[in-house]
């Protein structure tokens, strides 16, 4: 029997910018990471379905933040907002691709632009509907009018041979409301590493149907595992899902061997409860299976993790932006090995952590990491809001314009590391040091560059419970901490009715 959908209510209120306010001079090269020019219709930015909203977001790093975005060439009805999010409500099918050019101007007046085409077509799109769809075996064809029902249908089966099936390679999949279990092919289950191997021969663009939030359940109906994206993951795009790890036995969610041009956007992550030392337990894991550039993780919400939300290996040129961690997670954001040119910006992390809300724990060559405009609020001032511990030798880490309610820790900084720069932050904790930065191990003070921070104890009432500067300190808005101009920190809410 067909069942009605319970439509989700997703409320996301993001940063608003006042452009006349002084920004932050850039430390990294000013570059647009997403989209890249000269790609094809296997990339999400380059293809749309007629009549379904086309919604993407630019990912930008370096230069002076905040940015101004504009469309200098675009089809009628397409818009871009102050965050670089592009919306086109009703794409019309055309015999020729639409031309788009987006420009970004940083706070210092420098500009970058990127051009691409959008093909609007019904070709190369698949649809799956857990509530009202039909399995392949029962006659489902994966079209909008006759959608499939299961992940098994999208995968092409549940046996070993289906692992190598490439019938739908390069297709985009719209997933409709409902729960999807891991009923595709599972392997390595006898070694406690049970997973669905999602190779490059499978559809790599997953999009939630507009206005709906499909749930991927990692431990239901006897199907217990994680999703392993590997063997050519370039152009992987996951947008709008509820990833429910549901206490799966391996303690992993999405494990991605990064081959470049990857977007993880507007998803919810929850239910990671199995963790152990050395297990790399994480809801989102960029593994050593690739060294691709141009990755973005934007606008995601995470809770219920005994390990990491994001664990990063070998993914140069990555933007981690406007994500919200809503509950106690031991290690919310953890760039760990081979980290080069990462921008961690505008994230809101609440609760209590063990290792650090942002923990640079570098076991490979690191450098050029920019951490700025984040709001991190530990529930106890002893909680580590930030911990820096990088490889030897390593490059610079820039910690600028953040609000930290909790400990800021510099751990083992030698003369061959860094420098580590702390500038124009708000740092609030009960550390004994006057600059409120806790030193652990041997720290070469000449490599720790500290200037123009607003610091104090909790009793100083510098910020309120929302992380905003209080009336006594309001004149620091736009010059210290995460607030830009008259804006308030990012606020996220997510509910269902």
Coordinates of C-alpha atoms in Angstrom, one line a residue:
X1 CA 0.0 0.0 0.0
X2 CA 1.3 3.5 -0.9
X3 CA 2.0 5.6 2.2
X4 CA 2.1 9.3 2.7
X5 CA 5.3 11.2 3.3
X6 CA 6.1 13.0 6.6
X7 CA 7.7 16.1 5.1
X8 CA 10.7 17.4 7.1
X9 CA 11.1 20.9 8.2
X10 CA 14.6 22.1 7.8
X11 CA 15.5 25.5 9.1
X12 CA 19.0 26.8 8.5
X13 CA 19.9 30.3 9.3
X14 CA 23.3 31.1 8.1
X15 CA 25.8 33.9 8.5
X16 CA 24.7 37.3 7.1
X17 CA 27.5 39.7 6.1
X18 CA 27.8 43.4 6.1
X19 CA 30.4 44.0 3.4
X20 CA 31.5 47.5 4.6
X21 CA 33.0 45.9 7.7
X22 CA 36.7 45.2 7.7
X23 CA 37.4 41.6 6.9
X24 CA 40.5 39.4 7.3
X25 CA 43.5 39.6 5.1
X26 CA 44.2 36.4 3.3
X27 CA 46.9 33.9 4.2
X28 CA 46.3 31.3 1.5
X29 CA 46.0 31.8 -2.3
X30 CA 42.5 33.1 -3.3
X31 CA 40.9 30.3 -5.3
X32 CA 37.5 28.8 -6.2
X33 CA 37.6 25.1 -5.3
X34 CA 34.1 24.3 -6.4
X35 CA 33.1 24.2 -9.2
X36 CA 36.1 23.6 -11.4
X37 CA 36.1 24.7 -15.0
X38 CA 36.2 22.4 -18.0
X39 CA 34.5 19.3 -16.5
X40 CA 31.6 17.3 -18.0
X41 CA 28.1 16.2 -17.2
X42 CA 29.3 13.6 -14.7
X43 CA 29.9 16.5 -12.3
X44 CA 26.8 17.8 -10.4
X45 CA 27.4 21.4 -11.3
X46 CA 27.2 20.6 -15.0
X47 CA 23.7 18.9 -15.2
X48 CA 20.1 19.5 -14.1
X49 CA 16.8 17.8 -14.5
X50 CA 14.0 19.8 -16.1
X51 CA 11.6 21.3 -13.5
X52 CA 13.6 20.2 -10.4
X53 CA 15.5 22.9 -8.5
X54 CA 19.2 23.1 -9.3
X55 CA 20.9 24.0 -6.1
X56 CA 24.7 24.1 -5.6
X57 CA 27.2 26.1 -3.6
X58 CA 30.5 27.6 -4.5
X59 CA 33.5 26.6 -2.3
X60 CA 36.1 29.3 -2.0
X61 CA 39.4 29.4 0.0
X62 CA 42.1 32.0 0.7
X63 CA 42.1 35.7 0.0
X64 CA 40.4 38.1 2.4
X65 CA 37.1 36.9 4.0
X66 CA 34.2 37.7 3.8
X67 CA 33.4 37.4 0.1
X68 CA 31.0 38.9 -2.3
X69 CA 29.4 36.6 -4.9
X70 CA 27.8 37.5 -8.2
X71 CA 26.5 35.8 -11.4
X72 CA 27.9 37.7 -14.4
X73 CA 26.3 35.2 -16.9
X74 CA 23.4 32.9 -16.0
X75 CA 20.1 31.7 -17.3
X76 CA 16.9 33.5 -16.5
X77 CA 15.7 32.7 -12.9
X78 CA 19.1 31.7 -11.5
X79 CA 20.2 33.5 -8.4
X80 CA 23.2 33.5 -6.0
X81 CA 23.1 34.5 -2.4
X82 CA 25.7 36.0 0.0
X83 CA 27.0 32.6 0.8
X84 CA 27.7 31.6 -2.8
X85 CA 24.6 29.3 -2.9
X86 CA 23.1 29.1 -6.4
X87 CA 19.5 28.3 -7.0
X88 CA 17.6 27.8 -10.2
X89 CA 14.0 26.8 -9.3
X90 CA 12.8 25.6 -12.7
X91 CA 15.4 24.6 -15.2
X92 CA 14.0 24.3 -18.7
X93 CA 15.2 21.6 -21.1
X94 CA 17.2 22.9 -24.0
X95 CA 19.1 21.6 -27.0
X96 CA 22.1 23.5 -26.0
X97 CA 23.8 23.9 -22.6
X98 CA 23.3 27.0 -20.6
X99 CA 26.4 29.2 -19.9
X100 CA 27.1 30.2 -16.3
X101 CA 29.9 32.5 -14.9
X102 CA 30.1 33.2 -11.2
X103 CA 32.5 35.7 -9.7
X104 CA 33.9 36.1 -6.1
X105 CA 35.4 39.3 -4.7
X106 CA 37.3 39.1 -1.5
X107 CA 37.5 41.8 1.3
X108 CA 40.7 43.2 -0.3
X109 CA 39.1 43.8 -3.7
X110 CA 40.7 40.8 -5.5
X111 CA 38.4 38.8 -7.8
X112 CA 38.2 35.3 -9.1
X113 CA 35.6 33.8 -11.5
X114 CA 34.7 30.4 -12.9
X115 CA 32.6 29.4 -15.9
X116 CA 30.8 26.2 -16.6
X117 CA 27.8 24.9 -18.6
X118 CA 24.6 23.3 -17.4
X119 CA 22.9 20.7 -19.6
X120 CA 19.2 20.4 -18.7
X121 CA 18.0 16.9 -19.7
X122 CA 16.2 13.8 -18.5
X123 CA 19.0 11.7 -19.7
X124 CA 21.4 10.2 -17.1
X125 CA 19.0 10.6 -14.2
X126 CA 17.6 7.9 -11.9
X127 CA 15.0 8.0 -9.2
X128 CA 14.5 5.8 -6.1
X129 CA 11.5 6.0 -3.7
X130 CA 11.6 3.9 -0.6
X131 CA 7.9 4.6 0.1
X132 CA 6.2 4.5 -3.2
X133 CA 8.7 2.9 -5.6
X134 CA 9.0 -0.5 -7.2
X135 CA 12.0 -2.8 -7.1
X136 CA 13.7 -3.8 -10.3
X137 CA 12.5 -7.4 -9.9
X138 CA 8.9 -6.1 -9.8
X139 CA 9.2 -3.8 -12.8
X140 CA 10.7 -0.6 -11.5
X141 CA 12.7 1.3 -14.1
X142 CA 14.3 4.1 -12.1
X143 CA 12.5 6.9 -13.9
X144 CA 10.6 9.8 -12.2
X145 CA 7.3 8.2 -13.1
X146 CA 8.4 4.6 -12.2
X147 CA 11.1 4.9 -9.5
X148 CA 13.0 2.1 -7.9
X149 CA 12.6 1.3 -4.3
X150 CA 15.9 0.3 -2.8
X151 CA 19.7 0.9 -2.7
X152 CA 20.0 -2.6 -4.2
X153 CA 18.2 -1.3 -7.3
X154 CA 20.6 1.6 -7.6
X155 CA 23.6 -0.6 -7.1
X156 CA 22.5 -3.2 -9.6
X157 CA 22.1 -6.2 -7.3
X158 CA 23.3 -7.6 -4.0
X159 CA 25.8 -10.3 -5.1
X160 CA 29.5 -10.3 -6.0
X161 CA 28.9 -9.8 -9.7
X162 CA 26.9 -6.7 -9.1
X163 CA 30.0 -5.1 -7.6
X164 CA 31.4 -4.8 -11.1
X165 CA 28.2 -3.8 -12.8
X166 CA 28.5 -0.4 -14.6
X167 CA 25.0 -0.1 -16.1
X168 CA 24.4 3.2 -14.4
X169 CA 27.9 4.7 -14.3
X170 CA 27.9 8.5 -14.5
X171 CA 24.2 8.8 -13.7
X172 CA 22.7 11.1 -11.1
X173 CA 20.3 9.6 -8.5
X174 CA 17.5 11.5 -6.8
X175 CA 16.5 9.8 -3.6
X176 CA 13.0 10.4 -2.3
X177 CA 11.7 10.3 1.3
X178 CA 12.0 7.1 3.4
X179 CA 14.5 4.7 4.9
X180 CA 17.1 2.9 2.7
X181 CA 19.1 0.0 4.2
X182 CA 22.4 -1.3 3.0
X183 CA 20.8 -4.1 0.9
X184 CA 23.4 -3.8 -1.9
X185 CA 26.4 -6.1 -2.0
X186 CA 28.3 -6.3 1.3
X187 CA 31.8 -7.6 1.6
X188 CA 34.5 -8.3 4.2
X189 CA 31.8 -9.0 6.8
X190 CA 33.8 -12.0 8.3
X191 CA 36.6 -9.6 9.2
X192 CA 34.5 -7.1 11.1
X193 CA 34.9 -4.6 8.2
X194 CA 31.6 -5.1 6.6
X195 CA 30.9 -2.5 3.9
X196 CA 29.2 -1.7 0.6
X197 CA 32.0 -1.2 -2.0
X198 CA 30.8 1.8 -4.0
X199 CA 33.3 2.0 -6.9
X200 CA 33.5 4.6 -9.7
X201 CA 31.4 2.3 -11.9
X202 CA 28.4 3.2 -9.8
X203 CA 26.3 6.4 -9.7
X204 CA 28.4 9.0 -7.8
X205 CA 26.0 11.9 -7.6
X206 CA 23.4 11.4 -4.9
X207 CA 20.8 14.2 -4.4
X208 CA 17.9 14.3 -2.1
X209 CA 14.7 15.0 -3.9
X210 CA 13.8 18.7 -3.4
X211 CA 12.0 19.2 0.0
X212 CA 12.6 15.7 1.2
X213 CA 15.2 14.0 3.4
X214 CA 16.0 10.4 2.7
X215 CA 17.5 8.3 5.5
X216 CA 20.4 5.9 4.8
X217 CA 20.4 3.4 7.7
X218 CA 23.7 1.6 8.3
X219 CA 22.3 -1.1 10.6
X220 CA 18.8 -2.3 9.9
X221 CA 17.1 -5.5 8.9
X222 CA 20.3 -7.5 9.3
X223 CA 22.3 -5.2 7.0
X224 CA 25.1 -3.8 9.1
X225 CA 28.0 -2.0 7.6
X226 CA 29.3 1.3 6.1
X227 CA 29.7 2.8 2.7
X228 CA 33.2 2.6 1.1
X229 CA 33.6 5.0 -1.8
X230 CA 36.8 4.1 -3.6
X231 CA 38.3 3.2 -7.0
X232 CA 37.8 6.5 -8.8
X233 CA 35.6 8.7 -6.6
X234 CA 36.2 11.9 -8.6
X235 CA 33.0 14.0 -8.8
X236 CA 31.4 12.2 -5.8
X237 CA 28.5 14.4 -4.6
X238 CA 26.2 13.7 -1.6
X239 CA 23.6 16.3 -0.9
X240 CA 20.7 16.3 1.6
X241 CA 20.7 12.9 3.4
X242 CA 20.1 11.7 6.9
X243 CA 23.0 9.3 7.5
X244 CA 22.0 7.2 10.4
X245 CA 24.9 4.9 11.5
X246 CA 22.5 3.3 13.9
X247 CA 25.2 1.7 16.1
X248 CA 26.8 -0.2 13.2
X249 CA 29.4 -2.6 14.3
X250 CA 32.4 -1.2 12.3
X251 CA 32.0 2.4 13.7
X252 CA 32.2 4.1 10.3
X253 CA 29.8 5.9 8.1
X254 CA 31.2 7.3 4.8
X255 CA 34.7 6.2 4.0
X256 CA 36.0 8.0 0.9
X257 CA 39.2 7.5 -1.0
X258 CA 39.4 11.0 -2.3
X259 CA 40.1 11.3 -6.0
X260 CA 39.1 15.0 -6.3
X261 CA 36.1 17.2 -6.9
X262 CA 34.1 15.9 -4.0
X263 CA 31.2 17.6 -2.3
X264 CA 29.5 16.5 1.0
X265 CA 26.7 19.0 1.6
X266 CA 23.5 19.6 3.7
X267 CA 23.6 16.1 5.3
X268 CA 22.8 15.0 8.8
X269 CA 25.1 12.5 10.5
X270 CA 24.2 10.6 13.7
X271 CA 24.3 7.3 15.5
X272 CA 28.0 6.5 15.7
X273 CA 28.3 4.6 19.1
X274 CA 30.9 1.9 18.4
X275 CA 34.5 3.2 18.8
X276 CA 37.9 1.9 19.8
X277 CA 41.4 3.1 20.0
X278 CA 43.0 3.1 16.5
X279 CA 39.7 2.4 14.7
X280 CA 39.5 5.7 12.9
X281 CA 35.9 5.7 14.0
X282 CA 34.2 8.6 12.1
X283 CA 31.0 9.6 10.5
X284 CA 32.8 11.1 7.5
X285 CA 36.3 9.8 6.6
X286 CA 38.6 11.0 3.8
X287 CA 41.0 8.1 3.8
X288 CA 44.4 7.4 2.2
X289 CA 42.8 5.9 -0.8
X290 CA 43.4 9.0 -3.0
X291 CA 45.1 12.3 -3.1
X292 CA 42.5 14.3 -5.0
X293 CA 42.1 18.1 -4.8
X294 CA 39.1 20.4 -4.4
X295 CA 36.9 18.9 -1.7
X296 CA 34.1 20.7 0.2
X297 CA 32.1 19.7 3.3
X298 CA 29.5 22.4 3.8
X299 CA 26.3 22.9 5.7
X300 CA 26.2 19.5 7.4
X301 CA 24.8 18.8 10.9
X302 CA 26.4 16.2 13.2
X303 CA 25.5 14.7 16.5
X304 CA 25.8 11.3 18.4
X305 CA 29.4 10.3 17.6
X306 CA 31.8 8.5 19.9
X307 CA 34.7 9.4 17.6
X308 CA 35.0 12.0 14.8
X309 CA 32.5 13.7 12.7
X310 CA 35.2 14.5 10.0
X311 CA 38.5 12.7 9.9
X312 CA 40.8 13.8 7.1
X313 CA 43.7 12.1 5.3
X314 CA 45.4 13.1 2.1
X315 CA 42.8 15.6 0.7
X316 CA 44.7 18.7 -0.3
X317 CA 42.6 21.9 -1.1
X318 CA 39.6 21.3 1.1
X319 CA 37.0 23.7 2.5
X320 CA 35.1 22.7 5.7
X321 CA 32.5 25.4 6.1
X322 CA 29.3 26.2 7.9
X323 CA 28.9 22.8 9.5
X324 CA 27.2 22.5 12.9
X325 CA 28.1 20.0 15.6
X326 CA 25.2 20.0 18.0
X327 CA 26.2 17.6 20.9
X328 CA 29.2 16.2 22.7
X329 CA 31.6 14.6 20.1
X330 CA 35.1 13.7 21.2
X331 CA 36.7 14.9 17.9
X332 CA 34.4 16.9 15.7
X333 CA 36.9 18.0 13.0
X334 CA 40.2 16.2 12.8
X335 CA 42.6 16.8 9.9
X336 CA 45.1 14.1 10.6
X337 CA 47.6 13.1 7.8
X338 CA 48.9 14.7 4.6
X339 CA 46.9 17.8 5.2
X340 CA 47.7 20.7 2.8
X341 CA 45.7 23.8 2.1
X342 CA 42.7 23.3 4.3
X343 CA 40.2 26.0 5.2
X344 CA 38.1 25.4 8.3
X345 CA 35.7 28.3 8.4
X346 CA 32.4 29.4 9.9
X347 CA 31.7 26.2 11.7
X348 CA 29.6 26.1 15.0
X349 CA 30.7 23.4 17.5
X350 CA 28.8 23.0 20.7
X351 CA 29.1 20.5 23.6
X352 CA 32.2 19.0 25.1
X353 CA 35.2 17.3 23.4
X354 CA 38.1 15.1 24.5
X355 CA 40.8 15.8 21.9
X356 CA 39.7 19.1 20.6
X357 CA 36.8 20.5 18.7
X358 CA 39.3 21.2 15.9
X359 CA 42.3 18.9 16.4
X360 CA 45.2 19.2 14.0
X361 CA 46.9 15.8 14.8
X362 CA 49.3 15.6 11.9
X363 CA 51.1 12.4 11.1
X364 CA 52.2 13.4 7.6
X365 CA 53.5 16.5 6.0
X366 CA 51.2 19.4 6.9
X367 CA 50.9 23.1 6.3
X368 CA 48.9 26.0 5.0
X369 CA 45.9 25.3 7.2
X370 CA 43.6 28.3 7.9
X371 CA 41.1 28.1 10.8
X372 CA 38.9 31.2 10.9
X373 CA 35.4 32.6 11.8
X374 CA 34.5 29.5 13.8
X375 CA 32.3 29.6 16.9
X376 CA 33.3 26.9 19.3
X377 CA 31.5 26.6 22.7
X378 CA 32.6 24.0 25.1
X379 CA 30.1 23.2 27.8
X380 CA 33.0 23.4 30.3
X381 CA 35.9 25.8 30.0
X382 CA 38.4 22.9 30.5
X383 CA 37.2 21.4 27.2
X384 CA 39.7 21.8 24.3
X385 CA 38.2 24.0 21.7
X386 CA 41.3 23.8 19.6
X387 CA 44.4 21.6 19.8
X388 CA 47.4 22.0 17.4
X389 CA 49.8 19.1 17.1
X390 CA 51.5 18.8 13.7
X391 CA 54.2 16.8 11.9
X392 CA 57.9 17.6 12.0
X393 CA 58.7 19.4 9.8
X394 CA 55.5 21.2 8.9
X395 CA 54.1 24.4 7.5
X396 CA 52.1 27.3 8.9
X397 CA 48.7 27.1 10.6
X398 CA 46.7 30.3 10.8
X399 CA 44.1 30.7 13.6
X400 CA 42.3 33.9 13.0
X401 CA 39.0 35.6 13.9
X402 CA 37.5 32.7 15.9
X403 CA 35.5 32.6 19.1
X404 CA 36.8 29.9 21.4
X405 CA 34.9 29.3 24.7
X406 CA 37.3 26.6 25.9
X407 CA 40.9 25.7 25.9
X408 CA 43.3 26.6 23.0
X409 CA 46.2 24.2 23.1
X410 CA 49.6 24.4 21.4
X411 CA 51.2 21.0 21.7
X412 CA 54.9 20.2 20.8
X413 CA 55.8 23.2 18.6
X414 CA 59.5 23.0 17.6
X415 CA 61.7 25.2 15.5
X416 CA 61.0 23.1 12.4
X417 CA 57.2 23.5 12.7
X418 CA 54.8 26.3 11.9
X419 CA 54.7 29.0 12.6
X420 CA 51.3 28.8 14.4
X421 CA 49.6 32.2 14.3
X422 CA 46.8 33.3 16.7
X423 CA 45.4 36.6 15.6
X424 CA 42.2 38.6 16.4
X425 CA 40.5 35.7 18.2
X426 CA 38.2 35.8 21.2
X427 CA 39.6 33.2 23.6
X428 CA 37.7 32.5 26.9
X429 CA 38.9 29.9 29.4
X430 CA 40.4 29.7 32.9
X431 CA 43.9 28.9 31.8
X432 CA 46.7 30.5 33.9
X433 CA 48.6 32.0 30.9
X434 CA 47.8 35.6 30.2
X435 CA 47.1 34.9 26.5
X436 CA 44.8 31.9 27.4
X437 CA 46.8 29.6 25.2
X438 CA 47.9 26.4 27.0
X439 CA 51.3 25.0 26.1
X440 CA 51.8 21.2 26.3
X441 CA 55.1 19.5 25.8
X442 CA 58.0 21.6 24.3
X443 CA 56.9 24.8 22.7
X444 CA 59.3 27.1 20.8
X445 CA 57.8 30.5 21.6
X446 CA 59.4 32.0 18.5
X447 CA 57.2 29.8 16.4
X448 CA 54.0 30.8 18.3
X449 CA 52.8 34.1 16.9
X450 CA 50.2 35.7 19.1
X451 CA 48.6 39.1 18.5
X452 CA 45.5 41.2 18.9
X453 CA 43.3 38.6 20.7
X454 CA 40.5 39.4 23.1
X455 CA 41.0 37.0 26.0
X456 CA 39.5 36.5 29.5
X457 CA 37.9 34.2 32.0
X458 CA 34.4 33.0 31.9
X459 CA 33.6 35.5 34.7
X460 CA 34.5 38.4 32.5
X461 CA 31.2 38.0 30.6
X462 CA 32.8 38.7 27.2
X463 CA 30.3 36.7 25.2
X464 CA 26.7 35.6 25.9
X465 CA 25.3 32.1 25.7
X466 CA 25.0 32.5 21.9
X467 CA 28.6 33.3 21.5
X468 CA 28.0 37.0 20.7
X469 CA 30.0 39.8 22.2
X470 CA 28.2 41.4 25.0
X471 CA 27.4 45.1 25.3
X472 CA 30.6 46.0 27.0
X473 CA 32.7 44.4 24.2
X474 CA 30.4 45.1 21.2
X475 CA 32.9 47.6 19.8
X476 CA 35.1 44.6 18.9
X477 CA 32.6 43.2 16.5
X478 CA 34.2 42.9 13.1
X479 CA 37.7 43.0 14.6
X480 CA 37.8 40.1 17.1
X481 CA 36.2 36.8 17.0
X482 CA 33.8 35.1 14.6
X483 CA 31.3 37.9 14.2
X484 CA 31.4 39.9 10.9
X485 CA 29.9 43.3 11.0
X486 CA 26.6 43.2 12.9
X487 CA 26.0 39.5 12.3
X488 CA 25.3 36.8 14.8
X489 CA 26.9 33.4 14.7
X490 CA 25.5 30.7 12.5
X491 CA 22.3 29.1 14.0
X492 CA 21.0 25.7 12.8
X493 CA 17.9 23.9 13.7
X494 CA 16.5 20.7 12.3
X495 CA 13.1 19.2 13.1
X496 CA 10.4 16.9 11.7
X497 CA 6.7 16.9 12.0

